[in-house]
Amino acid sequence: MDCVSHSVMFHHFHNAQHLPSQGSLSSSDFIQMIDWLNDRYSILNASDYKKKFENSTLNVTDICLSFDDALKCQFDIAFPILERLGIESYFFVYSCVFSNKPDFLEIYRDFRTVCYENIDEFYIDFFGVVKSMDKDMYIAQNAKYSSLNYLSAFPFYSENDKWFRYIRDNYLIKNQYEDIMSALMIKKDFDVNLAKQKLWMSENDLVTLDSSGHTIGLHSYSHPTKMSKLNKSEQKLQYQRNYKHLSELLGKSINSMSHPCGDYNQDTLNILKEIPIEIGFRSNMSIKEARSPLEIPRDDHANVFKLMKR
């Protein structure tokens, strides 16, 4: 692992109640990972990491832990372990999941997990539908994708993972992608309402995390996968709504964030400074240094897990 101060980023966990999914960790995996990290780094509490960053006293071996997307599996599996070990972490939350119109990013992921034996079976169906829409354009887009070294900053993604994300974020428009996924879910008789009920923490869970010393931060309102494609006013609304929800829920100002999918531009940074957000995290280690207080690198737990298995 690169010897530079950063955060380690977590998403999905599994146990008897939460199905194993692509890249998910068990409680024993998580404990082993913390042990492995403790042998090589100093895991700081979130507030201590922020204080040392602001005072320019971070050592290259200082790291913190962060959890994106307010997933219920994090609260059920990771939170009790963090409590037992006395580690206070960042939890970055996008707010629309607490409304009656959640973004479907995690619902689509759950669908792929529940309805397919493995992720590549889903990709066969998905790529087949996209190709049938316009075969020539599909081939042309694949040629363009092949020339880009797309998502090279995320080495844990398979080639199919990267091609899927390229299609989703750069080829299909939002309605096309949603229509394809809706048709596939209907075909597989997937229960969307059940997914909505089980995937995310409750607001009471967020209050519990906050009262236990963990730091709740922004992650946008609806988790756009390409924030930089939104204009400045759209981006501003994403973070204003996110901030209003969390600050009113917790009764305090929010001063931290992470960039959804690591995507942002100068407009994003200017908006966050105006709020003001004092510390922010990227989603990969492609740029090792923190170019600003809002661009601290993070390493995905999948990369750490791969190093552990060597």
PDB file of C-alpha atoms in Angstrom:
ATOM      1  CA  MET A   1       0.000   0.000   0.000  1.00  0.00           C
ATOM      2  CA  ASP A   2       1.198   3.513  -0.726  1.00  0.00           C
ATOM      3  CA  CYS A   3       2.895   5.168   2.224  1.00  0.00           C
ATOM      4  CA  VAL A   4       0.904   8.408   2.301  1.00  0.00           C
ATOM      5  CA  SER A   5      -1.653   9.689   4.787  1.00  0.00           C
ATOM      6  CA  HIS A   6      -5.122   8.796   3.545  1.00  0.00           C
ATOM      7  CA  SER A   7      -8.428   7.196   4.471  1.00  0.00           C
ATOM      8  CA  VAL A   8      -9.499   3.620   3.849  1.00  0.00           C
ATOM      9  CA  MET A   9     -12.975   3.545   2.306  1.00  0.00           C
ATOM     10  CA  PHE A  10     -15.620   0.893   2.995  1.00  0.00           C
ATOM     11  CA  HIS A  11     -18.995   0.116   1.473  1.00  0.00           C
ATOM     12  CA  HIS A  12     -20.586  -3.333   1.719  1.00  0.00           C
ATOM     13  CA  PHE A  13     -20.578  -6.016   4.411  1.00  0.00           C
ATOM     14  CA  HIS A  14     -22.322  -9.366   4.682  1.00  0.00           C
ATOM     15  CA  ASN A  15     -23.715 -11.707   7.336  1.00  0.00           C
ATOM     16  CA  ALA A  16     -26.789 -13.921   7.710  1.00  0.00           C
ATOM     17  CA  GLN A  17     -29.112 -10.934   7.140  1.00  0.00           C
ATOM     18  CA  HIS A  18     -27.112  -9.190   4.419  1.00  0.00           C
ATOM     19  CA  LEU A  19     -26.228 -11.293   1.382  1.00  0.00           C
ATOM     20  CA  PRO A  20     -22.620 -11.517   0.178  1.00  0.00           C
ATOM     21  CA  SER A  21     -22.135  -9.237  -2.804  1.00  0.00           C
ATOM     22  CA  GLN A  22     -19.319  -8.152  -5.062  1.00  0.00           C
ATOM     23  CA  GLY A  23     -16.519  -6.886  -2.805  1.00  0.00           C
ATOM     24  CA  SER A  24     -18.428  -7.237   0.472  1.00  0.00           C
ATOM     25  CA  LEU A  25     -16.654  -8.086   3.746  1.00  0.00           C
ATOM     26  CA  SER A  26     -17.658 -10.357   6.617  1.00  0.00           C
ATOM     27  CA  SER A  27     -17.139  -9.298  10.227  1.00  0.00           C
ATOM     28  CA  SER A  28     -14.066 -11.533  10.438  1.00  0.00           C
ATOM     29  CA  ASP A  29     -12.698 -10.012   7.201  1.00  0.00           C
ATOM     30  CA  PHE A  30     -13.165  -6.557   8.698  1.00  0.00           C
ATOM     31  CA  ILE A  31     -11.459  -7.449  11.979  1.00  0.00           C
ATOM     32  CA  GLN A  32      -8.534  -9.025  10.126  1.00  0.00           C
ATOM     33  CA  MET A  33      -8.255  -5.929   7.949  1.00  0.00           C
ATOM     34  CA  ILE A  34      -8.131  -3.627  10.948  1.00  0.00           C
ATOM     35  CA  ASP A  35      -5.433  -5.843  12.497  1.00  0.00           C
ATOM     36  CA  TRP A  36      -3.488  -5.740   9.231  1.00  0.00           C
ATOM     37  CA  LEU A  37      -3.815  -1.959   9.026  1.00  0.00           C
ATOM     38  CA  ASN A  38      -2.816  -1.533  12.679  1.00  0.00           C
ATOM     39  CA  ASP A  39       0.426  -3.398  11.971  1.00  0.00           C
ATOM     40  CA  ARG A  40       1.333  -0.889   9.264  1.00  0.00           C
ATOM     41  CA  TYR A  41      -0.467   2.356  10.099  1.00  0.00           C
ATOM     42  CA  SER A  42      -1.861   4.413  12.946  1.00  0.00           C
ATOM     43  CA  ILE A  43      -5.656   4.403  12.667  1.00  0.00           C
ATOM     44  CA  LEU A  44      -6.835   7.771  13.983  1.00  0.00           C
ATOM     45  CA  ASN A  45     -10.301   8.750  15.099  1.00  0.00           C
ATOM     46  CA  ALA A  46     -11.987  10.924  12.472  1.00  0.00           C
ATOM     47  CA  SER A  47     -11.847  14.082  14.597  1.00  0.00           C
ATOM     48  CA  ASP A  48      -8.161  13.515  15.402  1.00  0.00           C
ATOM     49  CA  TYR A  49      -7.359  12.955  11.737  1.00  0.00           C
ATOM     50  CA  LYS A  50      -9.074  16.230  10.822  1.00  0.00           C
ATOM     51  CA  LYS A  51      -7.256  18.129  13.581  1.00  0.00           C
ATOM     52  CA  LYS A  52      -3.847  16.782  12.568  1.00  0.00           C
ATOM     53  CA  PHE A  53      -4.564  17.514   8.891  1.00  0.00           C
ATOM     54  CA  GLU A  54      -5.469  21.107   9.694  1.00  0.00           C
ATOM     55  CA  ASN A  55      -2.350  21.506  11.836  1.00  0.00           C
ATOM     56  CA  SER A  56      -0.134  19.892   9.159  1.00  0.00           C
ATOM     57  CA  THR A  57       1.012  17.301  11.702  1.00  0.00           C
ATOM     58  CA  LEU A  58      -0.178  14.127   9.968  1.00  0.00           C
ATOM     59  CA  ASN A  59       2.439  11.423   9.598  1.00  0.00           C
ATOM     60  CA  VAL A  60       2.547   9.408   6.388  1.00  0.00           C
ATOM     61  CA  THR A  61       1.379   6.394   8.400  1.00  0.00           C
ATOM     62  CA  ASP A  62      -1.684   8.168   9.845  1.00  0.00           C
ATOM     63  CA  ILE A  63      -4.964   6.982   8.350  1.00  0.00           C
ATOM     64  CA  CYS A  64      -8.661   7.100   9.184  1.00  0.00           C
ATOM     65  CA  LEU A  65     -11.597   4.883   8.221  1.00  0.00           C
ATOM     66  CA  SER A  66     -14.610   6.075   6.233  1.00  0.00           C
ATOM     67  CA  PHE A  67     -17.904   4.510   5.189  1.00  0.00           C
ATOM     68  CA  ASP A  68     -19.974   5.719   2.238  1.00  0.00           C
ATOM     69  CA  ASP A  69     -23.695   5.586   1.420  1.00  0.00           C
ATOM     70  CA  ALA A  70     -25.373   5.031   4.840  1.00  0.00           C
ATOM     71  CA  LEU A  71     -25.760   1.300   4.208  1.00  0.00           C
ATOM     72  CA  LYS A  72     -27.602  -0.720   6.855  1.00  0.00           C
ATOM     73  CA  CYS A  73     -24.991  -3.486   6.626  1.00  0.00           C
ATOM     74  CA  GLN A  74     -22.388  -0.990   7.876  1.00  0.00           C
ATOM     75  CA  PHE A  75     -24.483  -0.227  10.945  1.00  0.00           C
ATOM     76  CA  ASP A  76     -25.271  -3.890  11.647  1.00  0.00           C
ATOM     77  CA  ILE A  77     -21.781  -5.327  11.042  1.00  0.00           C
ATOM     78  CA  ALA A  78     -19.041  -2.683  11.069  1.00  0.00           C
ATOM     79  CA  PHE A  79     -20.411  -0.316  13.726  1.00  0.00           C
ATOM     80  CA  PRO A  80     -20.373  -2.840  16.624  1.00  0.00           C
ATOM     81  CA  ILE A  81     -16.771  -3.744  15.775  1.00  0.00           C
ATOM     82  CA  LEU A  82     -15.738  -0.091  15.647  1.00  0.00           C
ATOM     83  CA  GLU A  83     -17.386   0.427  19.029  1.00  0.00           C
ATOM     84  CA  ARG A  84     -15.596  -2.557  20.550  1.00  0.00           C
ATOM     85  CA  LEU A  85     -12.240  -1.376  19.198  1.00  0.00           C
ATOM     86  CA  GLY A  86     -12.811   2.265  20.109  1.00  0.00           C
ATOM     87  CA  ILE A  87     -12.412   3.576  16.536  1.00  0.00           C
ATOM     88  CA  GLU A  88     -14.442   6.650  15.573  1.00  0.00           C
ATOM     89  CA  SER A  89     -14.878   6.908  11.819  1.00  0.00           C
ATOM     90  CA  TYR A  90     -16.398   9.021   9.067  1.00  0.00           C
ATOM     91  CA  PHE A  91     -19.819   8.057   7.702  1.00  0.00           C
ATOM     92  CA  PHE A  92     -20.679   9.881   4.484  1.00  0.00           C
ATOM     93  CA  VAL A  93     -24.401  10.018   3.806  1.00  0.00           C
ATOM     94  CA  TYR A  94     -26.512  10.866   0.781  1.00  0.00           C
ATOM     95  CA  SER A  95     -29.922  12.070   1.851  1.00  0.00           C
ATOM     96  CA  CYS A  96     -32.441  10.986  -0.773  1.00  0.00           C
ATOM     97  CA  VAL A  97     -32.450   7.444   0.662  1.00  0.00           C
ATOM     98  CA  PHE A  98     -34.333   8.862   3.662  1.00  0.00           C
ATOM     99  CA  SER A  99     -37.074  10.185   1.372  1.00  0.00           C
ATOM    100  CA  ASN A 100     -39.814   8.310  -0.466  1.00  0.00           C
ATOM    101  CA  LYS A 101     -37.807   8.662  -3.693  1.00  0.00           C
ATOM    102  CA  PRO A 102     -34.375   7.104  -3.119  1.00  0.00           C
ATOM    103  CA  ASP A 103     -31.810   6.971  -5.872  1.00  0.00           C
ATOM    104  CA  PHE A 104     -31.716   3.465  -7.351  1.00  0.00           C
ATOM    105  CA  LEU A 105     -27.913   3.027  -7.436  1.00  0.00           C
ATOM    106  CA  GLU A 106     -27.899   0.631  -4.469  1.00  0.00           C
ATOM    107  CA  ILE A 107     -31.204  -0.952  -5.465  1.00  0.00           C
ATOM    108  CA  TYR A 108     -29.695  -1.880  -8.831  1.00  0.00           C
ATOM    109  CA  ARG A 109     -26.690  -3.337  -7.040  1.00  0.00           C
ATOM    110  CA  ASP A 110     -28.947  -5.379  -4.761  1.00  0.00           C
ATOM    111  CA  PHE A 111     -30.841  -6.614  -7.823  1.00  0.00           C
ATOM    112  CA  ARG A 112     -27.615  -7.844  -9.392  1.00  0.00           C
ATOM    113  CA  THR A 113     -26.748  -9.654  -6.162  1.00  0.00           C
ATOM    114  CA  VAL A 114     -30.146 -11.213  -5.467  1.00  0.00           C
ATOM    115  CA  CYS A 115     -31.186 -12.226  -8.973  1.00  0.00           C
ATOM    116  CA  TYR A 116     -27.930 -13.447 -10.544  1.00  0.00           C
ATOM    117  CA  GLU A 117     -25.547 -16.180  -9.449  1.00  0.00           C
ATOM    118  CA  ASN A 118     -22.632 -13.901 -10.264  1.00  0.00           C
ATOM    119  CA  ILE A 119     -22.066 -10.410 -11.602  1.00  0.00           C
ATOM    120  CA  ASP A 120     -20.934 -11.558 -15.046  1.00  0.00           C
ATOM    121  CA  GLU A 121     -24.301 -13.247 -15.646  1.00  0.00           C
ATOM    122  CA  PHE A 122     -25.919  -9.860 -15.113  1.00  0.00           C
ATOM    123  CA  TYR A 123     -23.466  -8.253 -17.513  1.00  0.00           C
ATOM    124  CA  ILE A 124     -24.399 -10.769 -20.225  1.00  0.00           C
ATOM    125  CA  ASP A 125     -28.040  -9.680 -19.949  1.00  0.00           C
ATOM    126  CA  PHE A 126     -27.249  -5.972 -19.648  1.00  0.00           C
ATOM    127  CA  PHE A 127     -24.728  -5.790 -22.505  1.00  0.00           C
ATOM    128  CA  GLY A 128     -27.078  -7.839 -24.673  1.00  0.00           C
ATOM    129  CA  VAL A 129     -29.907  -5.338 -24.213  1.00  0.00           C
ATOM    130  CA  VAL A 130     -27.660  -2.329 -24.888  1.00  0.00           C
ATOM    131  CA  LYS A 131     -26.183  -3.955 -27.986  1.00  0.00           C
ATOM    132  CA  SER A 132     -29.649  -4.760 -29.346  1.00  0.00           C
ATOM    133  CA  MET A 133     -30.602  -1.075 -29.159  1.00  0.00           C
ATOM    134  CA  ASP A 134     -27.978  -0.025 -31.718  1.00  0.00           C
ATOM    135  CA  LYS A 135     -25.313  -2.581 -32.596  1.00  0.00           C
ATOM    136  CA  ASP A 136     -23.139  -0.200 -34.634  1.00  0.00           C
ATOM    137  CA  MET A 137     -23.122   2.427 -31.895  1.00  0.00           C
ATOM    138  CA  TYR A 138     -22.370  -0.245 -29.288  1.00  0.00           C
ATOM    139  CA  ILE A 139     -19.323  -1.362 -31.274  1.00  0.00           C
ATOM    140  CA  ALA A 140     -18.182   2.243 -31.794  1.00  0.00           C
ATOM    141  CA  GLN A 141     -18.517   3.024 -28.076  1.00  0.00           C
ATOM    142  CA  ASN A 142     -16.592  -0.117 -27.176  1.00  0.00           C
ATOM    143  CA  ALA A 143     -13.763   0.943 -29.481  1.00  0.00           C
ATOM    144  CA  LYS A 144     -13.699   4.365 -27.836  1.00  0.00           C
ATOM    145  CA  TYR A 145     -13.736   2.796 -24.375  1.00  0.00           C
ATOM    146  CA  SER A 146     -10.865   0.467 -25.307  1.00  0.00           C
ATOM    147  CA  SER A 147      -8.673   3.456 -26.152  1.00  0.00           C
ATOM    148  CA  LEU A 148      -9.189   5.207 -22.794  1.00  0.00           C
ATOM    149  CA  ASN A 149      -7.742   2.972 -20.058  1.00  0.00           C
ATOM    150  CA  TYR A 150     -11.006   3.794 -18.327  1.00  0.00           C
ATOM    151  CA  LEU A 151     -11.147   3.773 -14.498  1.00  0.00           C
ATOM    152  CA  SER A 152      -7.500   2.779 -14.243  1.00  0.00           C
ATOM    153  CA  ALA A 153      -7.469   4.332 -10.758  1.00  0.00           C
ATOM    154  CA  PHE A 154      -9.719   1.476  -9.597  1.00  0.00           C
ATOM    155  CA  PRO A 155      -7.636  -1.678 -10.149  1.00  0.00           C
ATOM    156  CA  PHE A 156     -10.109  -3.918  -8.303  1.00  0.00           C
ATOM    157  CA  TYR A 157     -12.685  -3.440 -11.085  1.00  0.00           C
ATOM    158  CA  SER A 158     -12.859  -6.218 -13.659  1.00  0.00           C
ATOM    159  CA  GLU A 159     -12.965  -5.376 -17.359  1.00  0.00           C
ATOM    160  CA  ASN A 160     -16.718  -5.984 -17.352  1.00  0.00           C
ATOM    161  CA  ASP A 161     -17.121  -3.720 -14.310  1.00  0.00           C
ATOM    162  CA  LYS A 162     -15.362  -0.902 -16.126  1.00  0.00           C
ATOM    163  CA  TRP A 163     -17.218  -1.390 -19.417  1.00  0.00           C
ATOM    164  CA  PHE A 164     -20.546  -1.408 -17.560  1.00  0.00           C
ATOM    165  CA  ARG A 165     -19.709   1.853 -15.782  1.00  0.00           C
ATOM    166  CA  TYR A 166     -18.594   3.445 -19.043  1.00  0.00           C
ATOM    167  CA  ILE A 167     -21.906   2.547 -20.690  1.00  0.00           C
ATOM    168  CA  ARG A 168     -23.906   3.737 -17.684  1.00  0.00           C
ATOM    169  CA  ASP A 169     -22.086   7.050 -17.219  1.00  0.00           C
ATOM    170  CA  ASN A 170     -20.955   8.022 -20.719  1.00  0.00           C
ATOM    171  CA  TYR A 171     -23.122   6.313 -23.343  1.00  0.00           C
ATOM    172  CA  LEU A 172     -26.669   5.864 -22.069  1.00  0.00           C
ATOM    173  CA  ILE A 173     -28.716   8.803 -20.938  1.00  0.00           C
ATOM    174  CA  LYS A 174     -30.293   8.434 -17.473  1.00  0.00           C
ATOM    175  CA  ASN A 175     -33.750   7.432 -18.698  1.00  0.00           C
ATOM    176  CA  GLN A 176     -32.330   4.783 -21.021  1.00  0.00           C
ATOM    177  CA  TYR A 177     -30.321   3.192 -18.228  1.00  0.00           C
ATOM    178  CA  GLU A 178     -33.276   3.257 -15.841  1.00  0.00           C
ATOM    179  CA  ASP A 179     -35.581   1.735 -18.469  1.00  0.00           C
ATOM    180  CA  ILE A 180     -33.149  -1.116 -19.130  1.00  0.00           C
ATOM    181  CA  MET A 181     -32.737  -1.857 -15.433  1.00  0.00           C
ATOM    182  CA  SER A 182     -36.486  -1.645 -14.819  1.00  0.00           C
ATOM    183  CA  ALA A 183     -37.170  -4.138 -17.617  1.00  0.00           C
ATOM    184  CA  LEU A 184     -34.554  -6.558 -16.274  1.00  0.00           C
ATOM    185  CA  MET A 185     -35.938  -6.288 -12.728  1.00  0.00           C
ATOM    186  CA  ILE A 186     -39.473  -6.978 -13.941  1.00  0.00           C
ATOM    187  CA  LYS A 187     -38.203  -9.961 -15.926  1.00  0.00           C
ATOM    188  CA  LYS A 188     -36.545 -11.365 -12.790  1.00  0.00           C
ATOM    189  CA  ASP A 189     -39.530 -10.501 -10.526  1.00  0.00           C
ATOM    190  CA  PHE A 190     -37.324  -8.409  -8.232  1.00  0.00           C
ATOM    191  CA  ASP A 191     -39.010  -6.846  -5.167  1.00  0.00           C
ATOM    192  CA  VAL A 192     -37.998  -3.174  -5.233  1.00  0.00           C
ATOM    193  CA  ASN A 193     -39.962  -2.279  -2.100  1.00  0.00           C
ATOM    194  CA  LEU A 194     -38.208  -4.959  -0.063  1.00  0.00           C
ATOM    195  CA  ALA A 195     -34.848  -3.632  -1.248  1.00  0.00           C
ATOM    196  CA  LYS A 196     -35.792  -0.108  -0.157  1.00  0.00           C
ATOM    197  CA  GLN A 197     -36.626  -1.370   3.332  1.00  0.00           C
ATOM    198  CA  LYS A 198     -33.426  -3.333   3.948  1.00  0.00           C
ATOM    199  CA  LEU A 199     -30.620  -1.425   2.223  1.00  0.00           C
ATOM    200  CA  TRP A 200     -30.125   1.769   4.211  1.00  0.00           C
ATOM    201  CA  MET A 201     -29.767   2.953   7.764  1.00  0.00           C
ATOM    202  CA  SER A 202     -32.602   4.792   9.459  1.00  0.00           C
ATOM    203  CA  GLU A 203     -32.294   8.364  10.660  1.00  0.00           C
ATOM    204  CA  ASN A 204     -32.181   6.964  14.208  1.00  0.00           C
ATOM    205  CA  ASP A 205     -29.126   4.947  13.158  1.00  0.00           C
ATOM    206  CA  LEU A 206     -27.429   8.153  12.012  1.00  0.00           C
ATOM    207  CA  VAL A 207     -28.221   9.800  15.352  1.00  0.00           C
ATOM    208  CA  THR A 208     -26.752   6.761  17.139  1.00  0.00           C
ATOM    209  CA  LEU A 209     -23.552   6.980  15.087  1.00  0.00           C
ATOM    210  CA  ASP A 210     -23.244  10.683  15.806  1.00  0.00           C
ATOM    211  CA  SER A 211     -23.865  10.303  19.543  1.00  0.00           C
ATOM    212  CA  SER A 212     -21.258   7.514  19.622  1.00  0.00           C
ATOM    213  CA  GLY A 213     -18.561   9.916  18.419  1.00  0.00           C
ATOM    214  CA  HIS A 214     -18.505   9.090  14.726  1.00  0.00           C
ATOM    215  CA  THR A 215     -18.496  11.930  12.205  1.00  0.00           C
ATOM    216  CA  ILE A 216     -21.410  12.223   9.770  1.00  0.00           C
ATOM    217  CA  GLY A 217     -20.537  13.973   6.518  1.00  0.00           C
ATOM    218  CA  LEU A 218     -22.038  14.964   3.188  1.00  0.00           C
ATOM    219  CA  HIS A 219     -22.150  12.678   0.148  1.00  0.00           C
ATOM    220  CA  SER A 220     -24.579  14.758  -1.986  1.00  0.00           C
ATOM    221  CA  TYR A 221     -28.371  14.459  -2.031  1.00  0.00           C
ATOM    222  CA  SER A 222     -28.930  11.811  -4.713  1.00  0.00           C
ATOM    223  CA  HIS A 223     -25.428  10.426  -5.358  1.00  0.00           C
ATOM    224  CA  PRO A 224     -24.820  11.405  -9.014  1.00  0.00           C
ATOM    225  CA  THR A 225     -22.205   9.087 -10.494  1.00  0.00           C
ATOM    226  CA  LYS A 226     -20.858  12.014 -12.530  1.00  0.00           C
ATOM    227  CA  MET A 227     -21.154  15.143 -10.399  1.00  0.00           C
ATOM    228  CA  SER A 228     -18.928  17.055 -12.833  1.00  0.00           C
ATOM    229  CA  LYS A 229     -21.585  16.688 -15.547  1.00  0.00           C
ATOM    230  CA  LEU A 230     -24.034  18.777 -13.516  1.00  0.00           C
ATOM    231  CA  ASN A 231     -23.986  22.544 -13.848  1.00  0.00           C
ATOM    232  CA  LYS A 232     -23.034  24.675 -10.845  1.00  0.00           C
ATOM    233  CA  SER A 233     -26.606  25.355  -9.713  1.00  0.00           C
ATOM    234  CA  GLU A 234     -27.476  21.648  -9.881  1.00  0.00           C
ATOM    235  CA  GLN A 235     -24.388  20.751  -7.880  1.00  0.00           C
ATOM    236  CA  LYS A 236     -25.144  23.459  -5.336  1.00  0.00           C
ATOM    237  CA  LEU A 237     -28.650  22.084  -4.824  1.00  0.00           C
ATOM    238  CA  GLN A 238     -27.226  18.595  -4.304  1.00  0.00           C
ATOM    239  CA  TYR A 239     -25.101  19.768  -1.394  1.00  0.00           C
ATOM    240  CA  GLN A 240     -27.558  22.318   0.029  1.00  0.00           C
ATOM    241  CA  ARG A 241     -30.266  19.661   0.359  1.00  0.00           C
ATOM    242  CA  ASN A 242     -27.790  17.146   1.777  1.00  0.00           C
ATOM    243  CA  TYR A 243     -26.510  19.697   4.307  1.00  0.00           C
ATOM    244  CA  LYS A 244     -30.006  20.813   5.349  1.00  0.00           C
ATOM    245  CA  HIS A 245     -31.129  17.242   5.983  1.00  0.00           C
ATOM    246  CA  LEU A 246     -28.117  16.184   8.052  1.00  0.00           C
ATOM    247  CA  SER A 247     -27.616  19.421   9.998  1.00  0.00           C
ATOM    248  CA  GLU A 248     -31.292  19.557  11.006  1.00  0.00           C
ATOM    249  CA  LEU A 249     -31.349  15.850  11.918  1.00  0.00           C
ATOM    250  CA  LEU A 250     -28.221  16.026  14.069  1.00  0.00           C
ATOM    251  CA  GLY A 251     -28.655  19.578  15.344  1.00  0.00           C
ATOM    252  CA  LYS A 252     -25.145  20.615  14.377  1.00  0.00           C
ATOM    253  CA  SER A 253     -23.122  21.962  11.473  1.00  0.00           C
ATOM    254  CA  ILE A 254     -21.620  19.468   9.037  1.00  0.00           C
ATOM    255  CA  ASN A 255     -17.993  20.081   8.035  1.00  0.00           C
ATOM    256  CA  SER A 256     -16.855  16.938   6.196  1.00  0.00           C
ATOM    257  CA  MET A 257     -17.713  15.153   2.950  1.00  0.00           C
ATOM    258  CA  SER A 258     -16.659  12.620   0.349  1.00  0.00           C
ATOM    259  CA  HIS A 259     -17.111  12.923  -3.420  1.00  0.00           C
ATOM    260  CA  PRO A 260     -19.601  10.390  -4.872  1.00  0.00           C
ATOM    261  CA  CYS A 261     -17.647   8.057  -7.170  1.00  0.00           C
ATOM    262  CA  GLY A 262     -14.688  10.422  -6.747  1.00  0.00           C
ATOM    263  CA  ASP A 263     -16.058  12.697  -9.444  1.00  0.00           C
ATOM    264  CA  TYR A 264     -16.016  16.494  -9.080  1.00  0.00           C
ATOM    265  CA  ASN A 265     -14.752  19.691 -10.693  1.00  0.00           C
ATOM    266  CA  GLN A 266     -13.749  23.189  -9.605  1.00  0.00           C
ATOM    267  CA  ASP A 267     -17.400  24.203  -9.271  1.00  0.00           C
ATOM    268  CA  THR A 268     -17.852  21.383  -6.757  1.00  0.00           C
ATOM    269  CA  LEU A 269     -14.886  22.525  -4.688  1.00  0.00           C
ATOM    270  CA  ASN A 270     -16.062  26.155  -4.725  1.00  0.00           C
ATOM    271  CA  ILE A 271     -19.549  25.138  -3.567  1.00  0.00           C
ATOM    272  CA  LEU A 272     -18.153  23.039  -0.727  1.00  0.00           C
ATOM    273  CA  LYS A 273     -15.902  25.880   0.426  1.00  0.00           C
ATOM    274  CA  GLU A 274     -18.916  28.207   0.570  1.00  0.00           C
ATOM    275  CA  ILE A 275     -20.922  25.880   2.850  1.00  0.00           C
ATOM    276  CA  PRO A 276     -18.235  25.720   4.437  1.00  0.00           C
ATOM    277  CA  ILE A 277     -16.922  22.150   4.346  1.00  0.00           C
ATOM    278  CA  GLU A 278     -13.520  21.883   5.984  1.00  0.00           C
ATOM    279  CA  ILE A 279     -12.339  18.403   4.943  1.00  0.00           C
ATOM    280  CA  GLY A 280     -13.223  16.232   1.954  1.00  0.00           C
ATOM    281  CA  PHE A 281     -12.142  12.914   0.509  1.00  0.00           C
ATOM    282  CA  ARG A 282     -11.656  11.500  -2.968  1.00  0.00           C
ATOM    283  CA  SER A 283     -12.343   7.829  -3.795  1.00  0.00           C
ATOM    284  CA  ASN A 284      -8.972   6.567  -4.984  1.00  0.00           C
ATOM    285  CA  MET A 285      -5.212   6.891  -4.668  1.00  0.00           C
ATOM    286  CA  SER A 286      -4.453   7.944  -8.248  1.00  0.00           C
ATOM    287  CA  ILE A 287      -3.255  11.300  -6.899  1.00  0.00           C
ATOM    288  CA  LYS A 288      -1.295  10.601  -3.742  1.00  0.00           C
ATOM    289  CA  GLU A 289      -1.161  14.038  -2.183  1.00  0.00           C
ATOM    290  CA  ALA A 290      -4.080  16.102  -0.896  1.00  0.00           C
ATOM    291  CA  ARG A 291      -4.202  18.895  -3.472  1.00  0.00           C
ATOM    292  CA  SER A 292      -6.577  20.773  -1.175  1.00  0.00           C
ATOM    293  CA  PRO A 293      -8.387  20.073   2.122  1.00  0.00           C
ATOM    294  CA  LEU A 294     -11.276  18.790  -0.027  1.00  0.00           C
ATOM    295  CA  GLU A 295      -9.175  16.301  -2.018  1.00  0.00           C
ATOM    296  CA  ILE A 296      -7.668  13.853   0.460  1.00  0.00           C
ATOM    297  CA  PRO A 297      -6.974  10.453  -1.123  1.00  0.00           C
ATOM    298  CA  ARG A 298      -8.746   7.276  -0.073  1.00  0.00           C
ATOM    299  CA  ASP A 299      -7.899   3.654  -0.743  1.00  0.00           C
ATOM    300  CA  ASP A 300     -10.744   1.233  -1.354  1.00  0.00           C
ATOM    301  CA  HIS A 301     -10.944  -1.670   1.058  1.00  0.00           C
ATOM    302  CA  ALA A 302     -10.879  -4.019  -1.959  1.00  0.00           C
ATOM    303  CA  ASN A 303      -7.294  -2.948  -2.645  1.00  0.00           C
ATOM    304  CA  VAL A 304      -6.361  -3.510   0.988  1.00  0.00           C
ATOM    305  CA  PHE A 305      -8.016  -6.934   0.960  1.00  0.00           C
ATOM    306  CA  LYS A 306      -6.012  -7.914  -2.115  1.00  0.00           C
ATOM    307  CA  LEU A 307      -2.759  -6.890  -0.388  1.00  0.00           C
ATOM    308  CA  MET A 308      -3.724  -8.884   2.708  1.00  0.00           C
ATOM    309  CA  LYS A 309      -4.086 -12.054   0.641  1.00  0.00           C
ATOM    310  CA  ARG A 310      -0.612 -11.871  -0.883  1.00  0.00           C
TER     311      ARG A 310
END
